[in-house]
Coordinates of C-alpha atoms in Angstrom, one line a residue:
M26 CA 22.0 11.2 -5.1
N27 CA 19.0 10.5 -7.4
K28 CA 15.6 10.0 -5.7
F29 CA 13.1 7.5 -7.0
A30 CA 9.5 6.8 -5.9
V31 CA 8.5 3.1 -6.2
I32 CA 4.7 2.6 -6.1
L33 CA 3.4 -0.8 -5.4
A34 CA 0.3 -1.1 -7.6
G35 CA -0.2 -4.8 -8.1
G36 CA -2.6 -5.6 -5.3
G37 CA -6.1 -6.9 -5.8
G38 CA -7.9 -4.7 -3.2
T39 CA -10.0 -7.6 -2.2
R40 CA -11.5 -6.0 0.9
F41 CA -13.1 -3.4 -1.5
W42 CA -15.0 -6.1 -3.5
P43 CA -17.3 -6.0 -5.5
L44 CA -16.1 -2.5 -6.7
S45 CA -12.5 -3.6 -6.7
R46 CA -11.7 -6.5 -9.1
Q47 CA -8.5 -8.2 -10.2
E48 CA -8.2 -6.3 -13.5
T49 CA -9.6 -3.0 -12.0
P50 CA -8.4 -2.9 -8.4
K51 CA -9.2 0.1 -6.2
Q52 CA -5.9 1.9 -7.0
L53 CA -7.1 2.2 -10.6
L54 CA -10.5 3.5 -9.6
N55 CA -11.6 7.1 -8.9
I56 CA -13.1 6.6 -5.5
S57 CA -12.5 10.2 -4.2
G58 CA -14.0 11.9 -7.2
N59 CA -10.6 13.6 -7.9
D60 CA -8.6 11.1 -9.9
I61 CA -7.7 7.4 -9.7
M62 CA -5.8 6.6 -6.5
L63 CA -2.6 5.8 -8.3
N64 CA -2.5 9.2 -9.9
D65 CA -3.3 10.9 -6.6
T66 CA -0.2 9.1 -5.2
I67 CA 2.0 10.3 -8.0
E68 CA 0.9 13.9 -7.6
R69 CA 1.5 13.7 -3.8
F70 CA 5.3 13.6 -3.9
K71 CA 5.6 16.4 -6.5
G72 CA 8.5 18.7 -5.5
I73 CA 10.2 16.0 -3.5
I74 CA 10.9 13.4 -6.1
P75 CA 10.9 14.1 -9.9
Q76 CA 7.7 12.6 -11.3
E77 CA 9.6 11.1 -14.2
N78 CA 11.6 9.1 -11.5
T79 CA 8.4 7.1 -10.7
V80 CA 8.7 3.4 -10.9
I81 CA 5.5 1.4 -10.8
V82 CA 5.4 -2.3 -9.9
T83 CA 2.2 -4.0 -11.1
N84 CA 1.0 -7.4 -12.5
R85 CA 0.2 -8.6 -16.0
S86 CA -3.6 -8.5 -15.6
Q87 CA -3.6 -4.8 -14.6
A88 CA -0.7 -3.5 -16.8
V89 CA -2.7 -2.6 -19.9
L90 CA -5.3 -0.6 -18.1
L91 CA -2.7 1.0 -15.8
E92 CA -0.6 2.2 -18.8
S93 CA -3.7 3.8 -20.4
I94 CA -4.9 5.8 -17.4
M95 CA -1.7 6.6 -15.3
H96 CA -0.1 10.0 -14.9
S97 CA 1.4 11.2 -18.1
S98 CA 4.8 11.9 -16.4
V99 CA 5.5 8.2 -15.8
L100 CA 7.9 6.7 -18.3
K101 CA 6.6 3.5 -19.9
G102 CA 10.0 1.9 -19.3
N103 CA 9.6 2.5 -15.6
I104 CA 6.6 0.1 -15.3
L105 CA 7.8 -3.2 -14.0
I106 CA 5.4 -6.1 -14.7
E107 CA 5.3 -9.2 -12.5
P108 CA 4.0 -12.3 -14.2
V109 CA 2.8 -13.8 -10.9
A110 CA 2.2 -12.2 -7.5
R111 CA 5.0 -12.9 -5.0
N112 CA 4.2 -10.3 -2.3
T113 CA 5.9 -7.1 -1.5
A114 CA 9.5 -8.3 -0.8
A115 CA 9.9 -9.5 -4.4
S116 CA 8.3 -6.4 -5.8
I117 CA 10.7 -4.1 -3.8
L118 CA 13.8 -6.1 -4.7
F119 CA 12.8 -6.0 -8.4
A120 CA 12.5 -2.2 -8.3
A121 CA 15.7 -1.8 -6.3
L122 CA 17.7 -3.9 -8.8
F123 CA 16.2 -2.0 -11.7
I124 CA 17.0 1.4 -10.2
E125 CA 20.5 0.4 -9.1
K126 CA 21.4 -1.0 -12.6
F127 CA 20.4 2.0 -14.6
H128 CA 21.0 4.8 -12.1
G129 CA 23.5 3.6 -9.5
D130 CA 23.0 3.8 -5.8
S131 CA 19.8 6.0 -5.3
L132 CA 17.3 7.0 -2.7
M133 CA 14.2 4.8 -3.0
V134 CA 10.9 5.8 -1.5
V135 CA 8.3 3.0 -1.4
L136 CA 4.7 4.0 -1.4
P137 CA 1.5 2.0 -1.6
S138 CA -0.8 3.1 -4.4
D139 CA -4.1 3.2 -2.6
H140 CA -3.8 5.6 0.4
H141 CA -5.8 8.8 1.1
I142 CA -4.0 11.8 2.5
T143 CA -5.8 15.1 3.3
D144 CA -2.9 17.4 4.2
E145 CA -0.5 17.0 1.2
D146 CA 1.7 19.9 2.2
Q147 CA 2.4 18.3 5.6
F148 CA 2.9 15.0 3.9
R149 CA 5.6 16.5 1.6
K150 CA 7.3 18.1 4.6
T151 CA 7.4 14.8 6.5
L152 CA 8.6 12.8 3.4
N153 CA 11.4 15.4 2.8
E154 CA 12.5 14.9 6.5
A155 CA 12.5 11.1 6.0
C156 CA 14.5 11.4 2.8
T157 CA 17.1 13.5 4.6
A158 CA 17.4 10.9 7.3
A159 CA 17.9 8.1 4.8
L160 CA 20.4 10.0 2.8
E161 CA 22.5 10.8 5.9
S162 CA 22.5 7.3 7.3
D163 CA 22.5 3.7 6.3
K164 CA 19.2 3.1 8.1
I165 CA 15.8 1.9 6.9
V166 CA 13.4 4.8 7.5
T167 CA 9.7 4.5 7.8
I168 CA 6.8 6.9 8.5
G169 CA 4.5 5.9 11.3
I170 CA 1.0 7.4 11.9
K171 CA -0.1 8.5 15.4
P172 CA -3.2 6.3 16.1
T173 CA -6.5 8.0 16.8
F174 CA -8.6 4.9 17.5
P175 CA -7.9 1.2 18.3
S176 CA -7.8 0.0 14.7
T177 CA -7.8 -3.8 14.1
G178 CA -7.2 -3.2 10.3
Y179 CA -3.7 -1.7 10.5
G180 CA -0.3 -3.0 11.5
Y181 CA 1.5 -1.2 14.3
I182 CA 5.1 -0.1 15.0
S183 CA 6.4 -0.1 18.6
Y184 CA 9.2 2.4 19.1
Q185 CA 11.8 3.4 21.8
N186 CA 11.0 6.2 24.3
V187 CA 14.0 8.3 23.6
P188 CA 14.6 9.8 20.1
Y189 CA 17.4 8.3 18.1
T190 CA 18.0 11.7 16.6
T191 CA 16.2 15.1 16.6
S192 CA 17.6 16.3 13.3
P193 CA 15.9 17.0 10.9
C194 CA 13.1 16.0 13.3
A195 CA 12.4 13.5 16.1
M196 CA 13.1 10.0 15.0
Y197 CA 12.9 6.8 17.0
E198 CA 14.5 3.4 16.8
V199 CA 11.9 0.7 16.0
A200 CA 11.4 -1.9 18.7
E201 CA 8.9 -4.1 16.9
F202 CA 6.6 -4.3 13.9
V203 CA 3.3 -5.8 15.0
E204 CA 0.7 -7.4 12.7
K205 CA -3.0 -6.4 12.8
P206 CA -4.1 -6.9 16.5
N207 CA -7.4 -7.9 18.0
F208 CA -9.4 -5.1 19.6
Q209 CA -8.1 -5.6 23.1
K210 CA -4.5 -5.3 22.0
A211 CA -5.3 -2.4 19.8
Q212 CA -6.8 -0.6 22.8
A213 CA -3.6 -1.4 24.8
Y214 CA -1.4 0.0 22.0
L215 CA -3.4 3.2 21.8
S216 CA -3.3 3.7 25.6
S217 CA 0.5 3.0 25.9
G218 CA 1.4 6.0 23.7
H219 CA 4.4 4.1 22.2
Y220 CA 2.8 2.6 19.1
M221 CA 2.2 4.1 15.7
W222 CA 0.2 2.7 12.8
N223 CA 2.4 1.2 10.0
S224 CA 1.8 3.4 7.0
G225 CA 3.7 1.1 4.6
I226 CA 5.9 4.0 3.5
F227 CA 9.6 3.2 3.5
I228 CA 12.7 5.1 2.6
W229 CA 16.2 3.7 2.0
K230 CA 19.2 3.8 -0.3
T231 CA 19.0 1.0 -2.9
S232 CA 22.4 -0.2 -1.6
V233 CA 21.0 -0.5 1.9
I234 CA 17.9 -2.5 1.0
I235 CA 19.7 -4.8 -1.4
E236 CA 22.3 -5.6 1.3
N237 CA 19.4 -6.3 3.7
F238 CA 17.9 -8.7 1.2
N239 CA 21.3 -10.5 1.0
R240 CA 21.4 -10.7 4.8
Y241 CA 17.8 -11.6 5.8
L242 CA 16.3 -13.1 2.6
P243 CA 19.3 -14.8 0.9
R244 CA 17.2 -17.3 -1.0
L245 CA 15.1 -14.5 -2.6
Y246 CA 18.2 -12.4 -3.2
K247 CA 20.1 -15.2 -4.9
S248 CA 17.1 -16.1 -7.1
M249 CA 16.5 -12.6 -8.3
L250 CA 20.1 -11.3 -8.6
P251 CA 20.7 -12.9 -12.0
L252 CA 17.7 -10.9 -13.3
R253 CA 19.7 -7.7 -13.1
D254 CA 22.0 -8.8 -15.9
Y255 CA 19.0 -9.2 -18.3
L256 CA 17.1 -5.9 -17.5
G257 CA 17.0 -3.7 -20.6
T258 CA 17.9 -6.6 -22.9
E259 CA 15.9 -8.6 -25.4
Q260 CA 15.8 -11.5 -22.9
E261 CA 14.4 -9.4 -20.0
E262 CA 10.8 -10.7 -20.3
E263 CA 11.8 -14.3 -20.8
M264 CA 14.0 -14.2 -17.7
I265 CA 11.3 -12.5 -15.6
N266 CA 8.8 -15.2 -16.6
K267 CA 11.3 -17.9 -15.8
I268 CA 12.5 -16.6 -12.4
Y269 CA 9.4 -15.1 -10.9
P270 CA 7.3 -18.3 -10.3
T271 CA 10.2 -19.8 -8.3
L272 CA 10.4 -16.9 -5.9
Q273 CA 9.7 -16.9 -2.2
N274 CA 6.2 -15.5 -1.4
I275 CA 6.9 -13.2 1.6
S276 CA 6.1 -9.6 2.6
I277 CA 8.8 -7.0 3.2
D278 CA 7.5 -6.7 6.8
Y279 CA 8.0 -10.4 7.6
G280 CA 11.1 -10.9 5.5
I281 CA 13.2 -7.9 6.6
L282 CA 11.6 -5.2 8.7
E283 CA 10.7 -7.5 11.6
R284 CA 14.2 -8.9 11.7
C285 CA 16.3 -5.8 11.0
D286 CA 17.6 -3.7 14.0
E287 CA 18.5 -0.7 11.8
V288 CA 15.1 0.8 11.3
I289 CA 14.0 4.2 12.5
V290 CA 10.5 5.8 12.4
L291 CA 9.3 9.3 12.4
S292 CA 5.7 10.3 13.1
G293 CA 3.5 11.6 10.3
N294 CA 0.4 13.7 11.0
F295 CA -1.1 14.5 7.6
G296 CA -4.6 13.0 7.6
W297 CA -3.5 9.5 6.5
N298 CA -5.9 6.7 5.8
D299 CA -5.4 3.3 4.2
I300 CA -8.6 3.0 2.2
G301 CA -8.4 -0.7 2.6
S302 CA -12.0 -1.6 3.2
W303 CA -15.5 -0.2 2.9
D304 CA -15.6 1.1 6.4
A305 CA -12.7 3.5 5.7
L306 CA -14.8 5.6 3.2
G307 CA -15.5 8.0 6.0
A308 CA -11.9 9.3 5.6
I309 CA -12.9 10.6 2.1
F310 CA -16.6 11.4 2.4
P311 CA -18.1 13.0 5.5
P312 CA -21.2 11.2 6.8
D313 CA -24.6 12.9 6.7
E314 CA -26.7 13.9 9.7
S315 CA -27.8 10.3 10.1
G316 CA -24.2 9.0 10.0
N317 CA -24.6 7.6 6.5
I318 CA -22.1 7.8 3.6
V319 CA -24.1 7.6 0.4
K320 CA -22.6 7.5 -3.1
A321 CA -25.6 6.1 -5.0
N322 CA -29.1 6.7 -6.4
Y323 CA -30.7 6.3 -3.0
M324 CA -33.7 6.8 -0.8
G325 CA -34.0 5.6 2.8
I326 CA -36.2 5.7 5.8
D327 CA -34.9 5.4 9.3
T328 CA -31.4 4.4 8.1
R329 CA -28.4 5.2 10.2
N330 CA -24.6 4.7 10.3
S331 CA -24.5 2.9 7.0
I332 CA -22.5 3.0 3.7
I333 CA -24.5 2.8 0.5
Y334 CA -22.5 2.7 -2.7
G335 CA -24.2 2.1 -6.1
N336 CA -23.7 2.2 -9.8
G337 CA -27.0 3.9 -10.9
R338 CA -29.7 1.4 -9.9
L339 CA -32.0 2.8 -7.2
I340 CA -31.1 1.5 -3.7
T341 CA -33.8 1.9 -1.0
T342 CA -33.5 1.0 2.7
I343 CA -35.8 0.9 5.7
G344 CA -34.9 0.6 9.3
I345 CA -31.2 -0.4 9.0
D346 CA -28.2 0.5 11.1
G347 CA -24.5 -0.1 10.6
L348 CA -24.6 -1.9 7.2
I349 CA -22.5 -1.7 4.1
I350 CA -24.4 -2.0 0.8
A351 CA -22.2 -2.0 -2.3
D352 CA -24.0 -2.6 -5.6
T353 CA -22.2 -3.1 -8.9
E354 CA -23.4 -4.2 -12.3
D355 CA -23.0 -7.9 -11.5
A356 CA -22.6 -8.3 -7.8
L357 CA -24.2 -7.0 -4.6
L358 CA -22.5 -7.0 -1.1
I359 CA -24.4 -6.5 2.1
C360 CA -22.6 -6.9 5.4
P361 CA -22.3 -5.2 8.9
K362 CA -19.7 -2.5 9.0
N363 CA -17.9 -4.3 11.8
K364 CA -17.4 -7.2 9.3
A365 CA -15.8 -5.0 6.6
Q366 CA -12.4 -6.7 7.1
S367 CA -14.1 -10.1 6.2
V368 CA -14.9 -9.1 2.7
K369 CA -11.6 -10.7 1.6
E370 CA -12.9 -14.0 2.8
M371 CA -15.8 -13.7 0.4
V372 CA -13.4 -13.2 -2.5
D373 CA -11.4 -16.2 -1.3
M374 CA -14.7 -18.2 -1.4
L375 CA -15.4 -17.1 -4.9
K376 CA -12.0 -18.3 -6.0
E377 CA -12.5 -21.7 -4.2
R378 CA -15.8 -22.2 -6.1
G379 CA -14.4 -21.3 -9.4
M380 CA -16.5 -18.1 -9.7
T381 CA -13.6 -16.1 -11.1
K382 CA -15.8 -14.0 -13.4
Y383 CA -16.9 -12.1 -10.2
M384 CA -13.4 -11.5 -9.1

């Protein structure tokens, strides 16, 4: 059975504002100093999935830049462009219908485009085990991450005590997907030992996920199914533009995963981090002796536990502790590190006030 990687690359990365913008979101930025995050993602599954079997789902505002800087192995015809954002469920069904039409029933690995992983060899080993489990069953397979601290920025997966199977590795039936908790709940999840972080990495056969759409999201399924007939034809773009604005706006987690009782999870331990907000930069850059992460032209006095990110202009600080300072050509963000998750609210405020040139 053919294997395909589907990379969801249409997000706005709003919690990484002002560096991340609508047309240049963080997945198209070189944050690590190695390559843009999208290309890092493509390199990561090398040897498990043929890189030419990469399908990227993005949006119209990002497509031109994406095509110019993405990995050379990706076929231009495998870039699926959404005219409007309709969340992850629509993106995943679009990709599944595309793969199934041109390649028949195939294994489909869904990957976010903006994660950072330090142990790529272990990642490939875990991904290979997950692929084997999905190929040998009609289950939805996901990779959970053993939590190391009570994060309020990640979703969680609750799982059964006894393994569903031990071949090719220990896998557990999922009891519940839980949205981002408050700090007290996150502490309880960590203490229980029966929760993992939701990595957003999913593995399934295209036939399995399409049937789950039919069962749990029938309205979305019925709306999108006619699109399959037009893929690869002269009317493809016209029909995508016609159908997409009518689609249900719902995530794959809410729409299917939280309802389905055929989901199994295996634990991944490969230095995973969802670089979703400024306070996650410590996963890429080790702090200095004062606890600061500095990627800027910078001088400071008595400055501790802070993140300072600049674009060339000199940044100076005196007597601060636990702040994020992110300076770009046209916008400056200053906030406490414990408010990093609230940056999205600032972007929402910019939108409400019509200040879209800063988005």
